[in-house]
Tab-separated table of C-alpha atoms and ligand atoms in Angstrom:
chain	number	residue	atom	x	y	z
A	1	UNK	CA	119.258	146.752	129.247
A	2	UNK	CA	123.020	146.721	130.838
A	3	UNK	CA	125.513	145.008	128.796
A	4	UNK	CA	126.142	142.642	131.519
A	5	UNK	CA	122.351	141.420	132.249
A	6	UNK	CA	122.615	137.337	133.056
A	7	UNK	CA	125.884	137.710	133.902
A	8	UNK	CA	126.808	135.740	137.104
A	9	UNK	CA	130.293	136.770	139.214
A	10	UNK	CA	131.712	136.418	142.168
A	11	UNK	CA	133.600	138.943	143.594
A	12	UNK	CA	136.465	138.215	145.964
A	13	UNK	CA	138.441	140.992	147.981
A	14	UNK	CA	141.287	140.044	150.150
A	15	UNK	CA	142.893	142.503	152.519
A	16	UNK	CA	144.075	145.063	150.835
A	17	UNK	CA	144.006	149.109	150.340
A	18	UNK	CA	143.060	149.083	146.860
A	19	UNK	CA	139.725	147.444	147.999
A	20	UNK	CA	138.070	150.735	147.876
A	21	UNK	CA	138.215	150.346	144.185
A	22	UNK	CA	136.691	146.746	144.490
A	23	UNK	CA	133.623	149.178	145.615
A	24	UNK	CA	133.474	151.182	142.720
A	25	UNK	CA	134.116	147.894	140.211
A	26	UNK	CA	131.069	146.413	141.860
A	27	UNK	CA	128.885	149.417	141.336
A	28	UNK	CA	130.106	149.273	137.408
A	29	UNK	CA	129.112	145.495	137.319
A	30	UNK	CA	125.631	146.122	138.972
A	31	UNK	CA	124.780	148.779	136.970
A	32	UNK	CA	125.796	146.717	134.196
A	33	UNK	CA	122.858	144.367	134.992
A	34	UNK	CA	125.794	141.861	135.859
A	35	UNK	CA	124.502	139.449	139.616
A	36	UNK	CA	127.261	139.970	142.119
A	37	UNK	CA	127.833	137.711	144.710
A	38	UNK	CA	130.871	139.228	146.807
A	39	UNK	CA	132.869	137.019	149.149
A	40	UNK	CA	134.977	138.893	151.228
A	41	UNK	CA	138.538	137.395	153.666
A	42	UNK	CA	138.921	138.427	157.358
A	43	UNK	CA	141.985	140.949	156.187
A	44	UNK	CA	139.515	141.962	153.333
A	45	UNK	CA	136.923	142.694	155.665
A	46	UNK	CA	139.533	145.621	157.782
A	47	UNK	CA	139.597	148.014	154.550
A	48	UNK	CA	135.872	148.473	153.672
A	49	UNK	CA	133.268	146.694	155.599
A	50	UNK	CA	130.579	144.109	153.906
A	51	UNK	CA	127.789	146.529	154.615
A	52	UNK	CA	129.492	148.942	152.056
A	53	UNK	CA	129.649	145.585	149.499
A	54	UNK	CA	126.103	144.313	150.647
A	55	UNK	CA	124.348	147.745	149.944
A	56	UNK	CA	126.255	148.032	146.435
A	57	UNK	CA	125.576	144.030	145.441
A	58	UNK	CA	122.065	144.164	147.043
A	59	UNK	CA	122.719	140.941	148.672
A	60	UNK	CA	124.467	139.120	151.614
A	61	UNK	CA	128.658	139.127	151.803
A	62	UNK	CA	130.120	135.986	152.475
A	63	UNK	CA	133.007	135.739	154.916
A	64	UNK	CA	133.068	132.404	156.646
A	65	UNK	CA	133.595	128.809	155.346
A	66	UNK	CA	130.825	127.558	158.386
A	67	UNK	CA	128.711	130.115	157.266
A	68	UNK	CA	125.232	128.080	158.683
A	69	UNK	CA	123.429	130.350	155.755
A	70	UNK	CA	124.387	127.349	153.297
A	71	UNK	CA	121.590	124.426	153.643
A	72	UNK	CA	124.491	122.056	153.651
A	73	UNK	CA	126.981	123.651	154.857
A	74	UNK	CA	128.423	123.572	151.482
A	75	UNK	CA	128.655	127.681	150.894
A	76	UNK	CA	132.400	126.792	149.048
A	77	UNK	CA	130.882	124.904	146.236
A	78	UNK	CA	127.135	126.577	146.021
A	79	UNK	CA	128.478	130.105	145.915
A	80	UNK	CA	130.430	129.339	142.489
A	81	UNK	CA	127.890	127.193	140.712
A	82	UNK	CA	127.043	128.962	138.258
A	83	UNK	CA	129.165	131.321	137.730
A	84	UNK	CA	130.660	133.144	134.856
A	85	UNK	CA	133.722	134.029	136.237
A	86	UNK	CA	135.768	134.659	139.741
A	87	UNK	CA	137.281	137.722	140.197
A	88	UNK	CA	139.439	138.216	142.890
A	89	UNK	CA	140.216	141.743	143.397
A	90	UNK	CA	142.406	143.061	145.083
A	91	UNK	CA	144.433	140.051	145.330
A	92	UNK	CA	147.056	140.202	148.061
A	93	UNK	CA	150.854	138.483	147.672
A	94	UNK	CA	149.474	136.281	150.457
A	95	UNK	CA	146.207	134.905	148.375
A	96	UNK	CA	148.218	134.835	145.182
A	97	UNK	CA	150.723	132.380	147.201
A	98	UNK	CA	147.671	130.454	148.536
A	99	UNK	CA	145.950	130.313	145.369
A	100	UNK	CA	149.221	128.920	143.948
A	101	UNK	CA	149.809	126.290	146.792
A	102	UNK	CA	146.375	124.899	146.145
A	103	UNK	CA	145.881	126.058	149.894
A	104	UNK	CA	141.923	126.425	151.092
A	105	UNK	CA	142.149	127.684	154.636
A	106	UNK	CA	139.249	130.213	154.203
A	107	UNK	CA	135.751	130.563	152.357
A	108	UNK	CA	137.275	132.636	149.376
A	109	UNK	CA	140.162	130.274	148.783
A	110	UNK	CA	138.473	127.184	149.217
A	111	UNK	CA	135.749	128.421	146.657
A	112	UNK	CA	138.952	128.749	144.397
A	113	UNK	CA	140.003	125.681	144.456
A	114	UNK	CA	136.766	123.983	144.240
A	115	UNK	CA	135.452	126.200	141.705
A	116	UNK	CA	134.219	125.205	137.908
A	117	UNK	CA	134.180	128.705	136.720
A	118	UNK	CA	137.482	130.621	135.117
A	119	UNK	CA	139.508	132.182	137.921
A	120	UNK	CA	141.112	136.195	137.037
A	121	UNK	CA	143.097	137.732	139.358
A	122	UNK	CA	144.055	141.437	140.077
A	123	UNK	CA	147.068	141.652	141.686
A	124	UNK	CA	147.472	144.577	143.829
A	125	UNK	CA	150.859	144.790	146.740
A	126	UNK	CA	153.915	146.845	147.596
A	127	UNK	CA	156.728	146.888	144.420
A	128	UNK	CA	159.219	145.039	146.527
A	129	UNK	CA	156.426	142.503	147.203
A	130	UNK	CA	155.319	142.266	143.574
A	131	UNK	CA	159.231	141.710	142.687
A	132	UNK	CA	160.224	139.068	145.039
A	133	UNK	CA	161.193	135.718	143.428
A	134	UNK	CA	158.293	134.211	145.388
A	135	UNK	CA	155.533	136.430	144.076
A	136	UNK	CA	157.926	135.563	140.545
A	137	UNK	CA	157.478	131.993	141.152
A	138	UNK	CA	153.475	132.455	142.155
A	139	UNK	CA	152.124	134.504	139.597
A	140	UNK	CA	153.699	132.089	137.045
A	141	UNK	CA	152.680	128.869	138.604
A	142	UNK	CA	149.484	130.154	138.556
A	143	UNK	CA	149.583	131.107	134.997
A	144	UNK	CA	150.337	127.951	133.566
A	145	UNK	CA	147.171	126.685	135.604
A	146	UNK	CA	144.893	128.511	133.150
A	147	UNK	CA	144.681	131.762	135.661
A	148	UNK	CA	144.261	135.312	134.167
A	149	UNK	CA	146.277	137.983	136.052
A	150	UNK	CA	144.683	141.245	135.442
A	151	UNK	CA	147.470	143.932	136.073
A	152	UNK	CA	148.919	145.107	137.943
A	153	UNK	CA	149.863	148.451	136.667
A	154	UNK	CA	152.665	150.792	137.535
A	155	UNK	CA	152.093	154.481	139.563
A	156	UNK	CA	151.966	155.558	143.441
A	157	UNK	CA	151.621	153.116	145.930
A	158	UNK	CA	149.839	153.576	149.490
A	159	UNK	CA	152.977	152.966	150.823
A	160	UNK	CA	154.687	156.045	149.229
A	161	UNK	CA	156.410	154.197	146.899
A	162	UNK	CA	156.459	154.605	143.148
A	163	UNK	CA	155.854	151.382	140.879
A	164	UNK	CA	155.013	148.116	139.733
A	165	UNK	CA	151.698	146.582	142.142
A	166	UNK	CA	149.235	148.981	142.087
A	167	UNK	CA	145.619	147.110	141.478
A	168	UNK	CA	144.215	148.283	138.035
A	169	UNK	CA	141.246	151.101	138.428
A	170	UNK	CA	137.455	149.858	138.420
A	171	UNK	CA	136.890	150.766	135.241
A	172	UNK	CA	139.772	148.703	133.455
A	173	UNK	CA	138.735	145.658	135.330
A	174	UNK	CA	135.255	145.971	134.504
A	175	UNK	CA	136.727	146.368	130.801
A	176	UNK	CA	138.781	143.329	131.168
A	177	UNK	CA	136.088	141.232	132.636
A	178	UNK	CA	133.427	141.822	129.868
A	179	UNK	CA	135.768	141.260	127.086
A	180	UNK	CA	136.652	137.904	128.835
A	181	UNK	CA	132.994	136.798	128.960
A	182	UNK	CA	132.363	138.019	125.777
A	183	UNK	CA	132.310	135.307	122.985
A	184	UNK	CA	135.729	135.673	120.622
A	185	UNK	CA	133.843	134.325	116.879
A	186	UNK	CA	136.403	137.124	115.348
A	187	UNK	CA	139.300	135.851	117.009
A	188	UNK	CA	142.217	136.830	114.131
A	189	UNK	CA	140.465	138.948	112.012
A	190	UNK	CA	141.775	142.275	111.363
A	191	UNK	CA	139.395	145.117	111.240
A	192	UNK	CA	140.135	148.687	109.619
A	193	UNK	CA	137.687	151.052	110.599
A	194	UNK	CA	137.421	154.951	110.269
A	195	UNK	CA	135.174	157.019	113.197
A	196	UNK	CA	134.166	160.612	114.385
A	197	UNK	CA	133.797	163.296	112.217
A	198	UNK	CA	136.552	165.103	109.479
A	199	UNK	CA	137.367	168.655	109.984
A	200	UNK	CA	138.396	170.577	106.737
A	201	UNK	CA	140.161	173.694	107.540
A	202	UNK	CA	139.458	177.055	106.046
A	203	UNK	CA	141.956	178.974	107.895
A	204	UNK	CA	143.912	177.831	111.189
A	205	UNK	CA	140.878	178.630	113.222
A	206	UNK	CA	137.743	177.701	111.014
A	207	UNK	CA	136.842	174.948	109.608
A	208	UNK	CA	133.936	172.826	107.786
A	209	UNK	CA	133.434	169.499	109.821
A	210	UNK	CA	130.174	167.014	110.453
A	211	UNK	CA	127.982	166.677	113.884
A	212	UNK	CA	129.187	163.103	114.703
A	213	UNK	CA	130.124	162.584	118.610
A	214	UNK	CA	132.065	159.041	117.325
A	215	UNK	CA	130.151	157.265	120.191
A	216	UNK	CA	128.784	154.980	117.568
A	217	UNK	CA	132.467	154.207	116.098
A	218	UNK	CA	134.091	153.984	119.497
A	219	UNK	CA	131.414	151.709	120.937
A	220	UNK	CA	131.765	149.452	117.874
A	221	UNK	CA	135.650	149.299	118.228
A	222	UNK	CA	134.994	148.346	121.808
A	223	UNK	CA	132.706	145.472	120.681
A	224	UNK	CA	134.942	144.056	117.930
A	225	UNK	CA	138.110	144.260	120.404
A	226	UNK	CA	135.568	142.299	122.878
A	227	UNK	CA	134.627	139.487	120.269
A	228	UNK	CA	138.591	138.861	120.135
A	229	UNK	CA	139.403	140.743	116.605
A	230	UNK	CA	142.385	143.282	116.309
A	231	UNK	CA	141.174	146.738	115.271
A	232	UNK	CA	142.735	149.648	113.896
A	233	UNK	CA	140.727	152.670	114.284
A	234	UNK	CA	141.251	155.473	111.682
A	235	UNK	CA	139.695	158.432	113.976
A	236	UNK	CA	138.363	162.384	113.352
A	237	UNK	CA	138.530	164.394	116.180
A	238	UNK	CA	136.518	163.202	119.262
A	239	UNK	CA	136.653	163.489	122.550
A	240	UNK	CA	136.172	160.136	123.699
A	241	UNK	CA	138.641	157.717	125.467
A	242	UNK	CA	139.944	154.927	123.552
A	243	UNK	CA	138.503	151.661	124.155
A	244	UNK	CA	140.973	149.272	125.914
A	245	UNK	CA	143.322	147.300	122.950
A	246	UNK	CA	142.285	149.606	120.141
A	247	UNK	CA	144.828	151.214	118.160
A	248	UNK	CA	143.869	154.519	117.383
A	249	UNK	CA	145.151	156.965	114.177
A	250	UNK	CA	144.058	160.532	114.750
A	251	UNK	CA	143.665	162.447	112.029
A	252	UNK	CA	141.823	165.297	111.234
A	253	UNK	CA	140.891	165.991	107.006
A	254	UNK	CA	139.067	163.668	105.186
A	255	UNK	CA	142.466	163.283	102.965
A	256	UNK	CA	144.046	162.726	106.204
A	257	UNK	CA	142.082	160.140	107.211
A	258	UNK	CA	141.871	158.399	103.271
A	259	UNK	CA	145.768	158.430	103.899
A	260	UNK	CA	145.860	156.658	106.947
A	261	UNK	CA	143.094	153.812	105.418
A	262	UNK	CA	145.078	153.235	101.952
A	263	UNK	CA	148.392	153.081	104.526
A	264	UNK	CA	146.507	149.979	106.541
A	265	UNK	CA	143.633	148.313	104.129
A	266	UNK	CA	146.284	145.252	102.809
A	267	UNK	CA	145.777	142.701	104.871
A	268	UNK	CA	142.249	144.242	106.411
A	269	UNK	CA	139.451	141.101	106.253
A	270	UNK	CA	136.906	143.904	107.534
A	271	UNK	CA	136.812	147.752	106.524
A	272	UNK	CA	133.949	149.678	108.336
A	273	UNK	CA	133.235	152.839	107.733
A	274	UNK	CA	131.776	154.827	110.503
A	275	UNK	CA	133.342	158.320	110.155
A	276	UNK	CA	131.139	161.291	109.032
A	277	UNK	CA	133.701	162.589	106.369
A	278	UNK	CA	133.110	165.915	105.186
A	279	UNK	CA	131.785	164.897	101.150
A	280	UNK	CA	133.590	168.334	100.351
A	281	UNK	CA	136.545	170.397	101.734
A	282	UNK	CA	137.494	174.335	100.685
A	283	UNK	CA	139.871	174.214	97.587
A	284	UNK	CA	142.514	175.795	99.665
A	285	UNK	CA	142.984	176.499	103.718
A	286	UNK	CA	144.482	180.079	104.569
A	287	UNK	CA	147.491	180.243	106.441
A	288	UNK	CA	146.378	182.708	107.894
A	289	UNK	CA	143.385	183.707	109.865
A	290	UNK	CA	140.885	185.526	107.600
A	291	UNK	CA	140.012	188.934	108.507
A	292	UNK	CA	136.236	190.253	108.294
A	293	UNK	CA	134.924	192.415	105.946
A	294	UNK	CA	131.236	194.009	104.831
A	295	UNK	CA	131.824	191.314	101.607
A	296	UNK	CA	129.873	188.364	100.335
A	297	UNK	CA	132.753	186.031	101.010
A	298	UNK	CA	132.673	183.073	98.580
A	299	UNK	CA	134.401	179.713	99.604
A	300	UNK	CA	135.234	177.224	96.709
A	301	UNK	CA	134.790	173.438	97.854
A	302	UNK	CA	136.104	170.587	96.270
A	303	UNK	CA	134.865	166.813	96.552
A	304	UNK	CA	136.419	164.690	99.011
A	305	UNK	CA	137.400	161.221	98.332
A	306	UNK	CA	134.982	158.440	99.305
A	307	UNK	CA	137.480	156.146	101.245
A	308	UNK	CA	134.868	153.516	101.498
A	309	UNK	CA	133.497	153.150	97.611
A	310	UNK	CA	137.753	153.550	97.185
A	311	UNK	CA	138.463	150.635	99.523
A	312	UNK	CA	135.296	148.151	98.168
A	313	UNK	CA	136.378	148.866	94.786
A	314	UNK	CA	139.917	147.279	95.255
A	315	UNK	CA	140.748	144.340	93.140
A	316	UNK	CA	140.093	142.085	96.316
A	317	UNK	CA	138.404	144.091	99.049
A	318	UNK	CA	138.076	143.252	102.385
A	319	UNK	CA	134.693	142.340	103.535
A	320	UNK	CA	133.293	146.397	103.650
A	321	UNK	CA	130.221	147.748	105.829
A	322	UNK	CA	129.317	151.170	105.707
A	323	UNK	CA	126.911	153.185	107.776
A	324	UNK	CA	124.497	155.688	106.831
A	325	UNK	CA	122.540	158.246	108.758
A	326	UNK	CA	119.886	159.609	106.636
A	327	UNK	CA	117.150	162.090	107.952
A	328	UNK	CA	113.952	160.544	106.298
A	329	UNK	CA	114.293	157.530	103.705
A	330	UNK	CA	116.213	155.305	105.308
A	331	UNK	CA	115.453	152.492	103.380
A	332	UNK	CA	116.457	153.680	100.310
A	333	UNK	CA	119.152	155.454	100.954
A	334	UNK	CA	120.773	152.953	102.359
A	335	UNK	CA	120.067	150.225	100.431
A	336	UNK	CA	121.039	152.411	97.477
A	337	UNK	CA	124.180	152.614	99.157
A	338	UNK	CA	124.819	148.684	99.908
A	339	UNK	CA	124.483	148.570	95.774
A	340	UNK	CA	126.354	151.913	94.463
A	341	UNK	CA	129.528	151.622	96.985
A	342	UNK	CA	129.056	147.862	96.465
A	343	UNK	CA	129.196	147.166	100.264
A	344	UNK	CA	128.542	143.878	102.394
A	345	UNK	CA	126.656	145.672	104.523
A	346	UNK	CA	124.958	148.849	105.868
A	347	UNK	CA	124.171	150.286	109.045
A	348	UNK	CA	121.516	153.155	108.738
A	349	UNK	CA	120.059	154.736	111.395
A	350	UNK	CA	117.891	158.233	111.288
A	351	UNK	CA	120.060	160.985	112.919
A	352	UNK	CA	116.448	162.201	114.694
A	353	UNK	CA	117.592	159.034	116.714
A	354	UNK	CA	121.201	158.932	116.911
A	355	UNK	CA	122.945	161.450	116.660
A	356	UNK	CA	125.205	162.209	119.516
A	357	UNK	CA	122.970	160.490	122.035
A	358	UNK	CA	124.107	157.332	123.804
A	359	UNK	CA	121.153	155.648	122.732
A	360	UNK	CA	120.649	154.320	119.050
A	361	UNK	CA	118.018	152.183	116.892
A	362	UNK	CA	119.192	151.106	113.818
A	363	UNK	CA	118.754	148.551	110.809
A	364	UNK	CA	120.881	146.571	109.413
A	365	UNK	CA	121.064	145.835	105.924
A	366	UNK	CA	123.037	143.437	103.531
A	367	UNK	CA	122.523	141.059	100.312
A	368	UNK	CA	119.493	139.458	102.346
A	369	UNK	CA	117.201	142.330	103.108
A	370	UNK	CA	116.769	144.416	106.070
A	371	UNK	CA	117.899	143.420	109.786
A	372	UNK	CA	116.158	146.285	112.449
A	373	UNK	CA	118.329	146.315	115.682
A	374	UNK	CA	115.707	147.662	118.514
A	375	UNK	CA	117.196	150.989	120.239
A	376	UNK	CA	119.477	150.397	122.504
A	377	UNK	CA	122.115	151.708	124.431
A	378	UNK	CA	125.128	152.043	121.688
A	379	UNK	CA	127.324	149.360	123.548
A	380	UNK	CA	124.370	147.183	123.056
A	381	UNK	CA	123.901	147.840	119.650
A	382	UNK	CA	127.082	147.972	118.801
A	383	UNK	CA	126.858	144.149	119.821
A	384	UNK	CA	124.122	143.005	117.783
A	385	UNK	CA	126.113	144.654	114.569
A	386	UNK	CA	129.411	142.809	115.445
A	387	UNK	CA	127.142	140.014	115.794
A	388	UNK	CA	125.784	140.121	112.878
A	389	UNK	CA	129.263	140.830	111.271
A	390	UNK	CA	130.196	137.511	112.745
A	391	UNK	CA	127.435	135.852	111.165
A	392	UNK	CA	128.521	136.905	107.792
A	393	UNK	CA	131.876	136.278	107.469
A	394	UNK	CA	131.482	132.604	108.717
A	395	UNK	CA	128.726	131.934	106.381
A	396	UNK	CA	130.435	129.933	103.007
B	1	C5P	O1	128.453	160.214	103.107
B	1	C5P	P1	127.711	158.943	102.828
B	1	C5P	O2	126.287	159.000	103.249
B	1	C5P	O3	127.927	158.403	101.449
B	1	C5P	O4	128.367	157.868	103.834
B	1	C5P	C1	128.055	156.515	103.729
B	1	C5P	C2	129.235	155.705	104.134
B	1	C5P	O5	130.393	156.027	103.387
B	1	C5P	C3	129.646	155.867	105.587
B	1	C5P	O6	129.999	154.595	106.059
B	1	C5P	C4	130.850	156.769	105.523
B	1	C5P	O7	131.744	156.500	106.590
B	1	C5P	C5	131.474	156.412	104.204
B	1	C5P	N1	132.148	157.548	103.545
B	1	C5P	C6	133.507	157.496	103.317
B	1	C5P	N2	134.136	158.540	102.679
B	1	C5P	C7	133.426	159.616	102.273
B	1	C5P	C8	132.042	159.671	102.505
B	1	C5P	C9	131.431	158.618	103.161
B	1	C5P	O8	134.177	156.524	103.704
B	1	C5P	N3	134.057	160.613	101.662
């Protein structure tokens, strides 16, 4: 199921070049599961034509305040009835100022001014345009009305220009707008978590490391930044991009990444432990690149620390969870693990299932049994855990 499934927007694109992105956005939403309704301005309607937004949404554009679609000829306050949000993207100097003026000359400004749902706009004009006192004077009347301005963010222009106004891509406003219908029941906490796998060097190009893609990790740093907490993420190497408002520590050893964690954990109210460290590392890395030979070669390997037992066994521990991917015996593995790392709660999952897939099924388990989380898409999982997380640090 999409992440976005009973999720009600409405879409509105005013006349400007960065409306081709306002294509792609709409495709994220869709796909997403999110309904769509776009409503589209004359100028709007000159970059990309509604049959581009129609075919993408699956349903009608609206353009016209005397649209005779609307049984009452009311299309400005039916469209935004139930809505979860407006989004107008792009959102010219000229709609900005309109918005700001409490002006409702057409469809898509009238529906903002008669609307119920939270208004976000993404900002997208020429630098000089973005810098005049008047856009100044807009954008922060328009802010103190309870308005989110998305962007914009600096780069090229259309115009040939480099700076300030460009409209933010599709993907970071599809970001912004989940994480602003997303419930916030961890606004304030501070979360510590570790992700991905540890690589222990043998020589500079060898190494003993873990199969762990850190999709689970990065999808659950996503989440947490999405129910409003602040998360610093303690990560192995991965290849993944990092989730919008995450700050991210790379490191690479399993002592590197038990440095980083004992650096941060005061102050932590969460520690999660996600990261597939290496439970052993060689006793010593060679400087230098280790020639072969007909020889049994022997490597030594010494016990990592266990940064999560280290961090629940503080004097007063944040609240830990750890995860555990087991390959048969779930249940007692990980439950063994909830007791002998003395844990909060465990997330175990068999690696048959997860492992670097984008799916995962896992169970959840903490001082009152076992919690299964149907499989899922990880973003979807990775929402039932922080809401479960939730659960259990407002409970007395
Ligand atoms: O390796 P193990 O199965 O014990 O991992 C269980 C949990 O402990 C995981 O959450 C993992 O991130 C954490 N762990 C750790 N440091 C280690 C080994 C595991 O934080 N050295």
């Amino acid at each position: 199921m999409g992440e976005l499934q009973g999720k009600k927007f409405i879409l509105g694109i005013t006349g400007g070049i960065a409306a081709y992105k306002s294509a792609e956005l709409l495709r994220l939403l869709v796909k997403a599961g999110a309904e769509v309704q776009v409503v589209l301005t004359e100028a709007g309607a000159r970059f990309v034509t509604a049959v581009t937004y129609q075919a993408l949404s699956g349903r009608p554009v609206w353009t016209d305040l005397w649209d005779p679609r609307a049984d009452d000829n009311m299309a400005h306050i039916e469209l935004g009835r139930d809505a979860d949000a407006i989004l107008v993207a792009p959102a010219t100097a000229d709609f900005i100022g309109r918005v700001a003026q409490g002006l409702a000359g057409d469809l898509l400004s009238t529906l903002c001014l008669a609307r119920e749902a939270p208004l976000l706009l993404a900002p997208a004009m020429n630098r000089q345009m973005w810098e005049n006192p008047a856009t100044r004077r807009n954008i922060a009347s328009v802010t103190a009305d309870g308005i989110a301005i998305l962007g914009p963010a600096a780069g090229d222009q259309a115009c040939g220009e480099v700076g300030m106004g460009r409209m933010l891509e599709a993907e970071d406003l599809y970001e912004a707008l989940v994480g602003f219908v997303r419930p916030k029941p961890l606004a304030g906490r501070r979360v510590l978590m570790t992700a991905g796998p540890t690589f222990e060097a043998i020589d500079p190009v060898r190494g003993i490391t873990n199969l762990s893609s850190g999709k689970m990790g990065y999808a659950l740093a996503r989440a947490l930044v999405h129910a409003g907490a602040n998360v610093a993420l303690v990560s192995g190497p991965v290849v993944l991009p990092v989730p919008a408002g995450v700050d991210r520590i790379p490191v690479r050893s399993a002592q590197e990444m038990h440095a980083a964690v004992m650096a941060r954990v005061a102050g932590a109210d969460v520690f999660i432990g996600v990261a597939a460290v290496a439970d052993y590392r060689p006793r010593e890395s060679q400087d230098h690149k280790l020639k072969k030979s007909g020889d049994v070669l022997h490597l030594e390997l010494v016990p990592n620390p266990d940064i999560l037992a280290e961090v629940a066994a503080r004097p007063q521990p944040p609240f830990c969870v750890g995860f555990a991917a087991e390959s048969r015996d779930l249940d007692r593995y990980a439950m063994g693990k909830l007791e002998a790392k003395r844990l909060r709660m465990v997330v175990g999952n068999l690696v048959q299932v997860g492992l670097g897939s984008d799916d995962n099924e896992v169970v959840i388990y903490d001082g009152a049994g076992r919690h299964p989380v149907p499989r899922d898409d990880k973003h979807r999982v990775a929402e039932a855990i922080v809401a479960h997380l939730a659960a259990a640090l407002a409970a007395p």
